[in-house]
mmCIF file of C-alpha atoms in Angstrom:
data_model
loop_
_atom_site.group_PDB
_atom_site.id
_atom_site.type_symbol
_atom_site.label_atom_id
_atom_site.label_comp_id
_atom_site.label_asym_id
_atom_site.label_seq_id
_atom_site.Cartn_x
_atom_site.Cartn_y
_atom_site.Cartn_z
ATOM 1 C CA MET A 1 -26.927 29.060 -71.656
ATOM 2 C CA LYS A 2 -28.451 29.466 -68.261
ATOM 3 C CA ARG A 3 -27.833 25.822 -67.397
ATOM 4 C CA ARG A 4 -24.233 26.131 -68.432
ATOM 5 C CA ASN A 5 -23.801 29.222 -66.300
ATOM 6 C CA LEU A 6 -25.348 27.442 -63.355
ATOM 7 C CA LEU A 7 -23.065 24.466 -63.867
ATOM 8 C CA VAL A 8 -19.978 26.667 -64.047
ATOM 9 C CA ALA A 9 -21.078 28.578 -60.966
ATOM 10 C CA GLY A 10 -21.716 25.337 -59.115
ATOM 11 C CA VAL A 11 -18.267 23.969 -59.974
ATOM 12 C CA ALA A 12 -16.636 27.256 -59.021
ATOM 13 C CA GLY A 13 -18.497 27.256 -55.718
ATOM 14 C CA ALA A 14 -17.453 23.690 -54.969
ATOM 15 C CA LEU A 15 -13.813 24.487 -55.760
ATOM 16 C CA ALA A 16 -13.956 27.585 -53.571
ATOM 17 C CA ALA A 17 -15.486 25.614 -50.730
ATOM 18 C CA TRP A 18 -12.807 22.935 -51.098
ATOM 19 C CA TRP A 19 -10.126 25.608 -51.105
ATOM 20 C CA LEU A 20 -11.567 27.081 -47.902
ATOM 21 C CA ARG A 21 -11.801 23.764 -46.037
ATOM 22 C CA PRO A 22 -10.055 23.741 -42.616
ATOM 23 C CA GLY A 23 -6.323 23.224 -42.614
ATOM 24 C CA ASP A 24 -4.429 20.746 -40.445
ATOM 25 C CA ARG A 25 -4.265 22.156 -36.928
ATOM 26 C CA GLY A 26 -2.854 19.031 -35.308
ATOM 27 C CA ALA A 27 0.541 18.622 -33.636
ATOM 28 C CA ASN A 28 2.073 16.408 -30.991
ATOM 29 C CA HIS A 29 2.689 17.416 -27.382
ATOM 30 C CA LEU A 30 5.128 20.226 -26.790
ATOM 31 C CA PRO A 31 8.065 19.178 -24.545
ATOM 32 C CA TYR A 32 6.374 20.749 -21.508
ATOM 33 C CA PHE A 33 3.351 18.472 -21.781
ATOM 34 C CA SER A 34 5.451 15.410 -22.654
ATOM 35 C CA LYS A 35 7.405 15.928 -19.428
ATOM 36 C CA LEU A 36 4.217 16.531 -17.475
ATOM 37 C CA GLY A 37 2.779 13.281 -18.845
ATOM 38 C CA ASP A 38 5.956 11.430 -17.821
ATOM 39 C CA ALA A 39 5.652 12.873 -14.313
ATOM 40 C CA LEU A 40 2.057 11.662 -14.061
ATOM 41 C CA ASP A 41 3.109 8.183 -15.235
ATOM 42 C CA ASP A 42 5.957 8.098 -12.725
ATOM 43 C CA ALA A 43 3.463 9.002 -9.978
ATOM 44 C CA ALA A 44 1.213 6.098 -11.099
ATOM 45 C CA CYS A 45 -1.633 8.463 -12.003
ATOM 46 C CA ALA A 46 -4.263 6.713 -14.096
ATOM 47 C CA ARG A 47 -7.433 8.812 -13.886
ATOM 48 C CA PRO A 48 -8.534 12.375 -14.564
ATOM 49 C CA THR A 49 -6.298 14.610 -12.464
ATOM 50 C CA LEU A 50 -6.165 18.311 -11.723
ATOM 51 C CA VAL A 51 -2.557 19.502 -11.965
ATOM 52 C CA VAL A 52 -1.138 22.758 -10.625
ATOM 53 C CA ASP A 53 2.294 23.866 -11.818
ATOM 54 C CA TYR A 54 3.933 25.125 -8.623
ATOM 55 C CA ARG A 55 6.638 27.183 -10.353
ATOM 56 C CA VAL A 56 4.219 29.002 -12.682
ATOM 57 C CA MET A 57 1.820 29.684 -9.825
ATOM 58 C CA GLN A 58 4.646 31.220 -7.796
ATOM 59 C CA GLN A 59 5.526 33.428 -10.768
ATOM 60 C CA ASN A 60 1.895 34.563 -10.920
ATOM 61 C CA ILE A 61 1.986 35.361 -7.215
ATOM 62 C CA GLN A 62 5.032 37.561 -7.718
ATOM 63 C CA THR A 63 3.315 39.256 -10.662
ATOM 64 C CA LEU A 64 0.303 40.023 -8.478
ATOM 65 C CA LEU A 65 2.461 41.365 -5.637
ATOM 66 C CA GLY A 66 4.362 43.528 -8.097
ATOM 67 C CA HIS A 67 1.129 45.187 -9.217
ATOM 68 C CA ILE A 68 -0.355 45.641 -5.749
ATOM 69 C CA ASN A 69 3.058 46.871 -4.577
ATOM 70 C CA ALA A 70 1.939 47.138 -0.935
ATOM 71 C CA ARG A 71 -0.524 49.907 -1.866
ATOM 72 C CA PHE A 72 -3.411 47.759 -0.643
ATOM 73 C CA ASP A 73 -3.886 44.679 1.490
ATOM 74 C CA TYR A 74 -4.441 41.502 -0.483
ATOM 75 C CA ARG A 75 -7.400 39.186 0.156
ATOM 76 C CA ILE A 76 -7.151 35.672 -1.321
ATOM 77 C CA VAL A 77 -10.319 34.451 -3.057
ATOM 78 C CA ALA A 78 -10.657 30.901 -1.762
ATOM 79 C CA LYS A 79 -13.342 29.710 -4.195
ATOM 80 C CA SER A 80 -10.732 29.998 -6.938
ATOM 81 C CA LEU A 81 -8.116 28.116 -4.879
ATOM 82 C CA PRO A 82 -10.296 25.612 -2.979
ATOM 83 C CA SER A 83 -7.692 23.635 -1.064
ATOM 84 C CA ILE A 84 -6.229 24.162 2.398
ATOM 85 C CA PRO A 85 -2.600 23.423 1.346
ATOM 86 C CA LEU A 86 -3.045 25.566 -1.766
ATOM 87 C CA LEU A 87 -4.333 28.459 0.326
ATOM 88 C CA GLU A 88 -1.547 27.960 2.868
ATOM 89 C CA THR A 89 0.983 28.159 0.039
ATOM 90 C CA VAL A 90 -0.472 31.410 -1.287
ATOM 91 C CA MET A 91 -0.763 32.845 2.217
ATOM 92 C CA GLY A 92 2.878 32.048 2.890
ATOM 93 C CA ALA A 93 4.074 33.543 -0.401
ATOM 94 C CA THR A 94 2.011 36.740 -0.088
ATOM 95 C CA GLY A 95 2.135 37.288 3.664
ATOM 96 C CA SER A 96 -1.658 37.664 3.691
ATOM 97 C CA ASP A 97 -3.963 35.956 6.186
ATOM 98 C CA ARG A 98 -7.056 37.470 4.537
ATOM 99 C CA LEU A 99 -9.387 35.030 2.797
ATOM 100 C CA MET A 100 -12.678 35.484 0.958
ATOM 101 C CA LEU A 101 -15.037 32.501 1.250
ATOM 102 C CA PHE A 102 -18.339 31.681 -0.464
ATOM 103 C CA HIS A 103 -19.652 28.408 1.008
ATOM 104 C CA GLN A 104 -20.630 27.624 4.595
ATOM 105 C CA PRO A 105 -18.978 24.180 4.911
ATOM 106 C CA PHE A 106 -15.724 25.679 3.644
ATOM 107 C CA ILE A 107 -15.885 28.428 6.281
ATOM 108 C CA ASN A 108 -15.988 25.733 8.958
ATOM 109 C CA GLN A 109 -13.070 23.927 7.367
ATOM 110 C CA VAL A 110 -10.951 27.080 7.234
ATOM 111 C CA ALA A 111 -11.864 27.933 10.846
ATOM 112 C CA ARG A 112 -10.611 24.495 11.867
ATOM 113 C CA ASP A 113 -7.545 24.147 9.625
ATOM 114 C CA ILE A 114 -6.324 27.760 9.208
ATOM 115 C CA PRO A 115 -7.317 29.333 12.526
ATOM 116 C CA ARG A 116 -5.233 32.484 11.909
ATOM 117 C CA ALA A 117 -7.328 33.386 8.827
ATOM 118 C CA ASP A 118 -9.265 36.637 8.607
ATOM 119 C CA VAL A 119 -12.419 35.658 6.705
ATOM 120 C CA LEU A 120 -14.719 37.875 4.654
ATOM 121 C CA LEU A 121 -17.784 36.387 2.992
ATOM 122 C CA GLY A 122 -17.845 37.010 -0.742
ATOM 123 C CA LYS A 123 -21.618 36.752 -1.026
ATOM 124 C CA PRO A 124 -24.535 37.249 1.363
ATOM 125 C CA MET A 125 -25.524 33.953 2.969
ATOM 126 C CA PRO A 126 -29.023 32.839 3.990
ATOM 127 C CA VAL A 127 -29.220 33.398 7.714
ATOM 128 C CA ASN A 128 -29.633 29.644 8.240
ATOM 129 C CA ALA A 129 -26.233 29.111 6.614
ATOM 130 C CA ALA A 130 -24.720 31.422 9.210
ATOM 131 C CA ARG A 131 -26.627 29.574 11.923
ATOM 132 C CA ASN A 132 -25.223 26.287 10.610
ATOM 133 C CA PHE A 133 -21.686 27.646 10.812
ATOM 134 C CA TYR A 134 -22.059 28.326 14.540
ATOM 135 C CA ARG A 135 -23.840 25.013 15.070
ATOM 136 C CA GLU A 136 -20.925 23.128 13.483
ATOM 137 C CA PHE A 137 -18.133 25.328 14.837
ATOM 138 C CA ASP A 138 -16.320 23.401 17.533
ATOM 139 C CA GLY A 139 -14.101 26.127 18.938
ATOM 140 C CA GLY A 140 -10.347 26.258 18.788
ATOM 141 C CA ALA A 141 -8.035 29.163 18.035
ATOM 142 C CA PHE A 142 -10.353 30.758 15.448
ATOM 143 C CA VAL A 143 -12.419 33.530 17.074
ATOM 144 C CA PRO A 144 -15.480 34.354 14.919
ATOM 145 C CA GLU A 145 -16.307 37.631 16.652
ATOM 146 C CA ARG A 146 -12.894 38.964 15.576
ATOM 147 C CA GLN A 147 -12.067 36.975 12.423
ATOM 148 C CA LEU A 148 -15.330 36.312 10.561
ATOM 149 C CA GLN A 149 -17.163 39.034 8.633
ATOM 150 C CA TRP A 150 -20.608 38.257 7.236
ATOM 151 C CA LEU A 151 -21.897 40.111 4.176
ATOM 152 C CA VAL A 152 -25.267 41.880 4.321
ATOM 153 C CA ASP A 153 -26.901 43.306 1.226
ATOM 154 C CA SER A 154 -30.292 44.639 2.334
ATOM 155 C CA PRO A 155 -32.156 45.932 5.385
ATOM 156 C CA GLU A 156 -34.072 42.642 5.625
ATOM 157 C CA ARG A 157 -30.915 40.539 5.744
ATOM 158 C CA THR A 158 -29.461 42.931 8.300
ATOM 159 C CA ARG A 159 -32.525 42.362 10.500
ATOM 160 C CA GLN A 160 -32.114 38.597 10.115
ATOM 161 C CA TYR A 161 -28.493 38.724 11.208
ATOM 162 C CA ALA A 162 -29.328 40.988 14.136
ATOM 163 C CA ALA A 163 -31.915 38.423 15.284
ATOM 164 C CA LEU A 164 -29.387 35.601 14.863
ATOM 165 C CA ALA A 165 -26.816 37.494 16.917
ATOM 166 C CA ASP A 166 -29.365 37.897 19.714
ATOM 167 C CA GLU A 167 -30.343 34.227 19.463
ATOM 168 C CA LEU A 168 -26.733 33.070 19.681
ATOM 169 C CA GLN A 169 -25.707 35.734 22.192
ATOM 170 C CA GLN A 170 -22.791 36.230 19.811
ATOM 171 C CA THR A 171 -21.188 39.338 18.332
ATOM 172 C CA LEU A 172 -21.370 39.238 14.539
ATOM 173 C CA LEU A 173 -19.177 41.369 12.305
ATOM 174 C CA VAL A 174 -20.994 42.579 9.192
ATOM 175 C CA VAL A 175 -19.731 44.122 5.975
ATOM 176 C CA VAL A 176 -22.213 45.920 3.726
ATOM 177 C CA GLU A 177 -22.306 44.977 0.043
ATOM 178 C CA LEU A 178 -22.392 47.961 -2.304
ATOM 179 C CA ASP A 179 -23.787 48.038 -5.819
ATOM 180 C CA ILE A 180 -21.211 50.091 -7.699
ATOM 181 C CA GLY A 181 -22.351 49.180 -11.186
ATOM 182 C CA LEU A 182 -22.591 45.388 -11.351
ATOM 183 C CA HIS A 183 -26.309 45.550 -10.439
ATOM 184 C CA ARG A 184 -26.309 42.106 -8.833
ATOM 185 C CA GLY A 185 -27.680 43.343 -5.534
ATOM 186 C CA GLY A 186 -26.318 45.301 -2.621
ATOM 187 C CA VAL A 187 -26.874 48.860 -1.482
ATOM 188 C CA ALA A 188 -28.016 51.016 -4.378
ATOM 189 C CA SER A 189 -29.227 54.198 -2.627
ATOM 190 C CA ASP A 190 -28.369 56.470 0.276
ATOM 191 C CA ALA A 191 -31.666 55.664 1.960
ATOM 192 C CA GLU A 192 -30.946 51.943 1.881
ATOM 193 C CA LEU A 193 -27.473 52.374 3.335
ATOM 194 C CA LEU A 194 -28.696 54.693 6.083
ATOM 195 C CA SER A 195 -31.410 52.196 7.003
ATOM 196 C CA MET A 196 -28.871 49.379 7.274
ATOM 197 C CA LEU A 197 -26.400 51.443 9.287
ATOM 198 C CA GLN A 198 -29.193 52.372 11.676
ATOM 199 C CA LEU A 199 -30.178 48.725 12.100
ATOM 200 C CA ILE A 200 -26.566 47.793 12.810
ATOM 201 C CA SER A 201 -26.174 50.632 15.306
ATOM 202 C CA ASP A 202 -29.423 49.662 17.060
ATOM 203 C CA SER A 203 -28.348 46.047 17.440
ATOM 204 C CA PRO A 204 -26.353 45.326 20.595
ATOM 205 C CA ARG A 205 -24.524 42.435 18.898
ATOM 206 C CA LEU A 206 -23.929 43.525 15.315
ATOM 207 C CA ARG A 207 -20.713 45.391 14.603
ATOM 208 C CA PHE A 208 -20.173 47.298 11.367
ATOM 209 C CA LYS A 209 -16.829 46.317 9.826
ATOM 210 C CA GLY A 210 -16.859 47.917 6.386
ATOM 211 C CA PHE A 211 -17.905 47.733 2.740
ATOM 212 C CA MET A 212 -17.401 45.441 -0.226
ATOM 213 C CA GLY A 213 -17.820 46.772 -3.763
ATOM 214 C CA TYR A 214 -17.353 44.247 -6.565
ATOM 215 C CA GLU A 215 -16.855 45.617 -10.094
ATOM 216 C CA PRO A 216 -16.012 42.845 -12.615
ATOM 217 C CA HIS A 217 -18.241 44.543 -15.181
ATOM 218 C CA VAL A 218 -15.504 47.150 -15.601
ATOM 219 C CA ALA A 219 -13.192 44.685 -17.368
ATOM 220 C CA LYS A 220 -15.976 43.597 -19.751
ATOM 221 C CA ALA A 221 -17.398 46.991 -20.539
ATOM 222 C CA PHE A 222 -17.487 48.385 -24.064
ATOM 223 C CA GLY A 223 -15.538 51.556 -24.549
ATOM 224 C CA PRO A 224 -12.908 53.056 -22.228
ATOM 225 C CA LYS A 225 -12.669 50.760 -19.207
ATOM 226 C CA GLN A 226 -11.143 53.538 -17.112
ATOM 227 C CA LEU A 227 -14.411 55.448 -17.489
ATOM 228 C CA TYR A 228 -16.418 52.597 -15.932
ATOM 229 C CA ARG A 229 -13.754 52.105 -13.275
ATOM 230 C CA ASP A 230 -13.896 55.767 -12.317
ATOM 231 C CA ARG A 231 -17.708 55.703 -12.165
ATOM 232 C CA ALA A 232 -17.611 52.641 -9.905
ATOM 233 C CA MET A 233 -15.003 54.230 -7.661
ATOM 234 C CA ALA A 234 -16.943 57.482 -7.445
ATOM 235 C CA GLU A 235 -19.971 55.544 -6.180
ATOM 236 C CA TYR A 236 -17.780 53.603 -3.759
ATOM 237 C CA ARG A 237 -16.232 56.822 -2.447
ATOM 238 C CA HIS A 238 -19.667 58.385 -2.015
ATOM 239 C CA TYR A 239 -20.859 55.498 0.164
ATOM 240 C CA VAL A 240 -17.647 55.532 2.203
ATOM 241 C CA ASP A 241 -18.035 59.251 2.847
ATOM 242 C CA LEU A 242 -21.701 58.778 3.785
ATOM 243 C CA GLY A 243 -20.906 55.874 6.090
ATOM 244 C CA ARG A 244 -18.059 57.699 7.769
ATOM 245 C CA ALA A 245 -20.182 60.815 8.325
ATOM 246 C CA THR A 246 -23.127 58.783 9.635
ATOM 247 C CA LEU A 247 -21.172 56.598 12.053
ATOM 248 C CA GLY A 248 -18.758 59.242 13.276
ATOM 249 C CA ASP A 249 -16.723 57.830 16.165
ATOM 250 C CA ASP A 250 -18.231 54.384 15.511
ATOM 251 C CA TRP A 251 -16.409 54.157 12.175
ATOM 252 C CA PRO A 252 -13.962 51.264 12.708
ATOM 253 C CA ASP A 253 -10.234 51.956 12.921
ATOM 254 C CA ASP A 254 -9.673 48.591 11.230
ATOM 255 C CA VAL A 255 -12.335 49.140 8.584
ATOM 256 C CA VAL A 256 -12.467 46.702 5.665
ATOM 257 C CA LEU A 257 -13.011 48.393 2.292
ATOM 258 C CA ASN A 258 -12.827 45.572 -0.228
ATOM 259 C CA ALA A 259 -12.834 45.789 -4.016
ATOM 260 C CA GLY A 260 -11.375 44.231 -7.111
ATOM 261 C CA GLY A 261 -11.048 40.761 -8.516
ATOM 262 C CA SER A 262 -8.684 39.014 -10.898
ATOM 263 C CA PRO A 263 -10.004 40.796 -14.044
ATOM 264 C CA THR A 264 -9.675 44.289 -12.551
ATOM 265 C CA TYR A 265 -6.985 44.280 -9.886
ATOM 266 C CA GLN A 266 -4.307 45.608 -12.274
ATOM 267 C CA MET A 267 -6.453 48.651 -13.054
ATOM 268 C CA TYR A 268 -5.495 50.177 -9.700
ATOM 269 C CA ASP A 269 -1.714 50.221 -10.095
ATOM 270 C CA GLU A 270 -1.784 54.013 -9.937
ATOM 271 C CA GLY A 271 -4.162 56.589 -8.541
ATOM 272 C CA ASP A 272 -6.126 57.235 -5.388
ATOM 273 C CA TYR A 273 -9.061 54.934 -4.619
ATOM 274 C CA PRO A 274 -11.541 54.602 -1.724
ATOM 275 C CA PHE A 275 -10.808 50.949 -0.848
ATOM 276 C CA ASN A 276 -7.955 49.509 1.205
ATOM 277 C CA GLU A 277 -7.825 45.876 0.039
ATOM 278 C CA LEU A 278 -7.975 44.036 -3.279
ATOM 279 C CA ALA A 279 -9.283 40.514 -3.771
ATOM 280 C CA ALA A 280 -8.054 38.049 -6.414
ATOM 281 C CA GLY A 281 -7.554 34.319 -6.807
ATOM 282 C CA SER A 282 -8.123 32.971 -10.306
ATOM 283 C CA CYS A 283 -5.220 34.943 -11.763
ATOM 284 C CA LEU A 284 -2.811 32.759 -9.784
ATOM 285 C CA VAL A 285 -3.803 29.632 -11.740
ATOM 286 C CA LYS A 286 -5.289 31.433 -14.797
ATOM 287 C CA PRO A 287 -8.100 29.362 -16.331
ATOM 288 C CA THR A 288 -9.133 30.242 -19.885
ATOM 289 C CA ASP A 289 -11.888 32.661 -18.804
ATOM 290 C CA PHE A 290 -9.030 34.860 -17.594
ATOM 291 C CA ASP A 291 -7.190 35.035 -20.918
ATOM 292 C CA ILE A 292 -7.922 38.757 -21.002
ATOM 293 C CA PRO A 293 -5.782 41.851 -21.659
ATOM 294 C CA THR A 294 -5.696 42.875 -17.993
ATOM 295 C CA LEU A 295 -4.033 39.547 -17.109
ATOM 296 C CA ALA A 296 -1.662 39.247 -20.066
ATOM 297 C CA ASP A 297 1.342 38.971 -17.745
ATOM 298 C CA HIS A 298 -0.105 35.965 -15.877
ATOM 299 C CA ALA A 299 0.500 32.445 -17.195
ATOM 300 C CA PRO A 300 -1.645 29.280 -17.095
ATOM 301 C CA ALA A 301 -0.740 27.181 -14.043
ATOM 302 C CA SER A 302 -3.526 24.573 -13.957
ATOM 303 C CA TYR A 303 -4.511 21.708 -16.239
ATOM 304 C CA ILE A 304 -6.845 18.745 -16.321
ATOM 305 C CA ALA A 305 -4.911 15.636 -17.357
ATOM 306 C CA THR A 306 -6.953 12.675 -18.534
ATOM 307 C CA PRO A 307 -5.870 9.336 -20.024
ATOM 308 C CA VAL A 308 -6.744 8.243 -23.552
ATOM 309 C CA LEU A 309 -8.901 5.116 -23.315
ATOM 310 C CA LYS A 310 -9.304 4.448 -27.042
ATOM 311 C CA SER A 311 -7.462 5.698 -30.115
ATOM 312 C CA LEU A 312 -9.097 5.179 -33.542
ATOM 313 C CA ASP A 313 -7.583 6.135 -36.879
ATOM 314 C CA GLU A 314 -10.967 7.158 -38.241
ATOM 315 C CA LEU A 315 -14.178 8.930 -37.313
ATOM 316 C CA ARG A 316 -17.200 6.715 -36.795
ATOM 317 C CA ILE A 317 -20.620 8.243 -36.334
ATOM 318 C CA PRO A 318 -23.439 5.948 -35.191
ATOM 319 C CA ALA A 319 -26.526 5.365 -37.364
ATOM 320 C CA ILE A 320 -25.442 7.644 -40.213
ATOM 321 C CA ASP A 321 -21.846 6.885 -41.181
ATOM 322 C CA LEU A 322 -20.700 10.298 -42.265
ATOM 323 C CA GLY A 323 -17.305 9.934 -40.681
ATOM 324 C CA LYS A 324 -15.269 9.564 -43.872
ATOM 325 C CA LEU A 325 -17.007 12.466 -45.574
ATOM 326 C CA TYR A 326 -16.639 14.591 -42.437
ATOM 327 C CA ALA A 327 -12.900 13.803 -42.292
ATOM 328 C CA LEU A 328 -12.512 14.403 -46.035
ATOM 329 C CA TRP A 329 -13.859 17.900 -45.586
ATOM 330 C CA ASP A 330 -12.009 18.565 -42.300
ATOM 331 C CA THR A 331 -8.739 16.717 -41.827
ATOM 332 C CA ASN A 332 -8.937 17.618 -38.131
ATOM 333 C CA ARG A 333 -11.654 14.930 -37.848
ATOM 334 C CA SER A 334 -9.417 12.151 -39.161
ATOM 335 C CA GLN A 335 -8.799 10.496 -35.790
ATOM 336 C CA THR A 336 -10.913 9.804 -32.741
ATOM 337 C CA PHE A 337 -9.831 9.664 -29.117
ATOM 338 C CA TYR A 338 -12.016 8.691 -26.185
ATOM 339 C CA THR A 339 -10.943 10.006 -22.806
ATOM 340 C CA TYR A 340 -11.388 8.822 -19.248
ATOM 341 C CA GLY A 341 -14.259 11.081 -18.164
ATOM 342 C CA GLY A 342 -15.181 14.420 -19.643
ATOM 343 C CA TYR A 343 -17.735 17.193 -20.014
ATOM 344 C CA TRP A 344 -15.715 19.414 -17.714
ATOM 345 C CA LYS A 345 -15.644 23.200 -17.917
ATOM 346 C CA ALA A 346 -12.425 22.966 -19.908
ATOM 347 C CA ARG A 347 -10.903 23.311 -23.371
ATOM 348 C CA PRO A 348 -8.438 20.905 -25.010
ATOM 349 C CA GLU A 349 -4.916 22.285 -24.780
ATOM 350 C CA SER A 350 -2.458 19.546 -25.788
ATOM 351 C CA PRO A 351 -1.913 17.923 -28.197
ATOM 352 C CA ALA A 352 -2.816 20.917 -30.365
ATOM 353 C CA GLY A 353 -5.779 20.644 -32.697
ATOM 354 C CA LEU A 354 -8.067 18.449 -30.591
ATOM 355 C CA HIS A 355 -11.705 19.440 -30.408
ATOM 356 C CA TYR A 356 -15.071 18.098 -29.345
ATOM 357 C CA ASN A 357 -17.428 16.570 -31.885
ATOM 358 C CA PRO A 358 -20.695 18.530 -32.163
ATOM 359 C CA LEU A 359 -22.565 15.641 -33.833
ATOM 360 C CA ILE A 360 -21.769 13.124 -31.101
ATOM 361 C CA GLY A 361 -22.096 15.608 -28.238
ATOM 362 C CA ARG A 362 -20.459 15.645 -24.833
ATOM 363 C CA SER A 363 -20.026 12.820 -22.311
ATOM 364 C CA THR A 364 -19.058 12.669 -18.647
ATOM 365 C CA ASN A 365 -18.062 9.020 -19.080
ATOM 366 C CA GLN A 366 -16.016 8.738 -22.291
ATOM 367 C CA GLU A 367 -15.558 12.056 -24.064
ATOM 368 C CA MET A 368 -14.924 11.991 -27.816
ATOM 369 C CA LEU A 369 -12.205 14.252 -29.180
ATOM 370 C CA ASN A 370 -11.173 14.447 -32.831
ATOM 371 C CA GLY A 371 -7.839 15.389 -34.324
ATOM 372 C CA SER A 372 -5.813 15.170 -37.512
ATOM 373 C CA ALA A 373 -3.408 12.423 -38.559
ATOM 374 C CA SER A 374 -0.566 14.676 -37.367
ATOM 375 C CA ILE A 375 -1.392 13.733 -33.767
ATOM 376 C CA ASP A 376 0.241 10.598 -32.406
ATOM 377 C CA LEU A 377 -1.797 9.521 -29.372
ATOM 378 C CA GLN A 378 -2.219 5.960 -28.199
ATOM 379 C CA ALA A 379 -4.282 4.383 -25.453
ATOM 380 C CA ASP A 380 -2.964 5.321 -21.981
ATOM 381 C CA ASP A 381 -1.328 8.514 -23.267
ATOM 382 C CA TRP A 382 -2.386 11.808 -21.711
ATOM 383 C CA ILE A 383 -4.575 14.599 -23.030
ATOM 384 C CA PHE A 384 -4.360 17.978 -21.285
ATOM 385 C CA LEU A 385 -7.160 20.515 -21.001
ATOM 386 C CA ARG A 386 -7.251 23.967 -19.485
ATOM 387 C CA PRO A 387 -10.143 24.652 -17.103
ATOM 388 C CA THR A 388 -12.326 27.573 -18.079
ATOM 389 C CA GLN A 389 -12.572 28.444 -14.383
ATOM 390 C CA SER A 390 -11.034 27.112 -11.190
ATOM 391 C CA GLU A 391 -13.971 27.446 -8.823
ATOM 392 C CA PHE A 392 -15.966 24.211 -8.682
ATOM 393 C CA VAL A 393 -13.791 22.605 -11.408
ATOM 394 C CA PHE A 394 -10.918 22.102 -8.957
ATOM 395 C CA LEU A 395 -13.281 20.184 -6.670
ATOM 396 C CA GLN A 396 -14.091 17.459 -9.234
ATOM 397 C CA PHE A 397 -10.855 15.457 -9.275
ATOM 398 C CA GLY A 398 -9.916 14.645 -5.709
ATOM 399 C CA ASP A 399 -6.474 15.710 -4.522
ATOM 400 C CA ILE A 400 -4.612 18.241 -6.668
ATOM 401 C CA ALA A 401 -1.389 16.903 -8.200
ATOM 402 C CA VAL A 402 1.381 19.453 -7.641
ATOM 403 C CA TYR A 403 3.905 19.541 -10.506
ATOM 404 C CA ARG A 404 7.261 20.757 -9.282
ATOM 405 C CA ASP A 405 10.847 20.180 -10.432
ATOM 406 C CA GLY A 406 9.757 17.749 -13.132
ATOM 407 C CA ARG A 407 7.719 15.459 -10.882
ATOM 408 C CA ILE A 408 4.457 15.230 -8.964
ATOM 409 C CA SER A 409 5.903 16.384 -5.677
ATOM 410 C CA GLU A 410 2.827 16.207 -3.473
ATOM 411 C CA ARG A 411 -0.973 15.947 -3.366
ATOM 412 C CA TRP A 412 -3.142 18.721 -1.996
ATOM 413 C CA PRO A 413 -6.626 17.761 -0.739
ATOM 414 C CA VAL A 414 -9.460 20.026 -1.867
ATOM 415 C CA PHE A 415 -12.266 21.402 0.283
ATOM 416 C CA LYS A 416 -14.804 18.900 1.597
ATOM 417 C CA GLU A 417 -18.553 19.425 1.731
ATOM 418 C CA ASN A 418 -18.649 17.938 5.225
ATOM 419 C CA PRO A 419 -15.593 19.248 7.066
ATOM 420 C CA VAL A 420 -16.824 17.958 10.413
ATOM 421 C CA ALA A 421 -16.492 14.389 9.151
ATOM 422 C CA ALA A 422 -13.298 15.018 7.161
#
């Protein structure tokens, strides 16, 4: 009796498992991606390519401007849009010359190629990185003592920058980083801020320019996000009031009070806040990490397009040939596609239903993707992925292919590590 019960239970379990097996998630390209693939073919593209949809990006820009609504200045986060022509396009559409930069060679490139830019560092740099900027800076219309603001996050770094300013006989603008809840460094006490302001005041060549308070934790917090926002802003306001009272007449008329980021910028559509400029960049191209409620009205504008090198109507697994059993259980493993390159910070987007194979693993050379028999992909066809982020990922493919009016209208070079030799 017990054996029979076990047998019945086993059969029932097997039937239940079979009933719960994954359904067919595959489909062919939507018309948008078919047309994008045709445009890449017409432009003779034949390797992994980063594509930006110009029209969608412009729509995202207008969405951003509609939220900011001239209540704050807008600072463009260049690490998320790492291309001079791309930045020029956003600057022209927004009317903003304010950039936030995070890498010393890129500061030199912007100083050379966009000399009207007002640059704020988005992270504190080792003092030798700042020294290297001045060593490589070859003059021109960009004036660092008016247009370049270094970020300092501690009394020690403030001392280092004061010494560098004396060494260079150069005025350095400094913005103080505030810890308003992210806890990734920056001023976290009144005593620390007062010490830094005193060091800046004592230096003949440092000039206090303002504060930066970054608060991306607000968008990821559990519970009411407005509560965390208000706590962060209360801390920010406290430090602004302390700085203004301490500096008195030395408080700058053109003070920079920076906050925000793509995940949080829409949380300041209404209300009174202590900052005067918001920073954002990723929301304009919207990688998958930014598929969040606070950016629901932004649309994806960037894709990785990569050619199919090999198309197989089965799944083959080396050494242990479990491919047929794997596909029998999951029809979405029925076909195999190998792509030109891979292992990017990206997720398959089109055709629908493609996914990486966890048994084979990832590859930067020929990435394996599996899909169901519903997907019709042949060698030399295109697979499209959405980047999970734009910073760094955009730098991996050479010139950006700009998709506009149904064709690849132009190519935008990305930032170079060695702008002097570019």
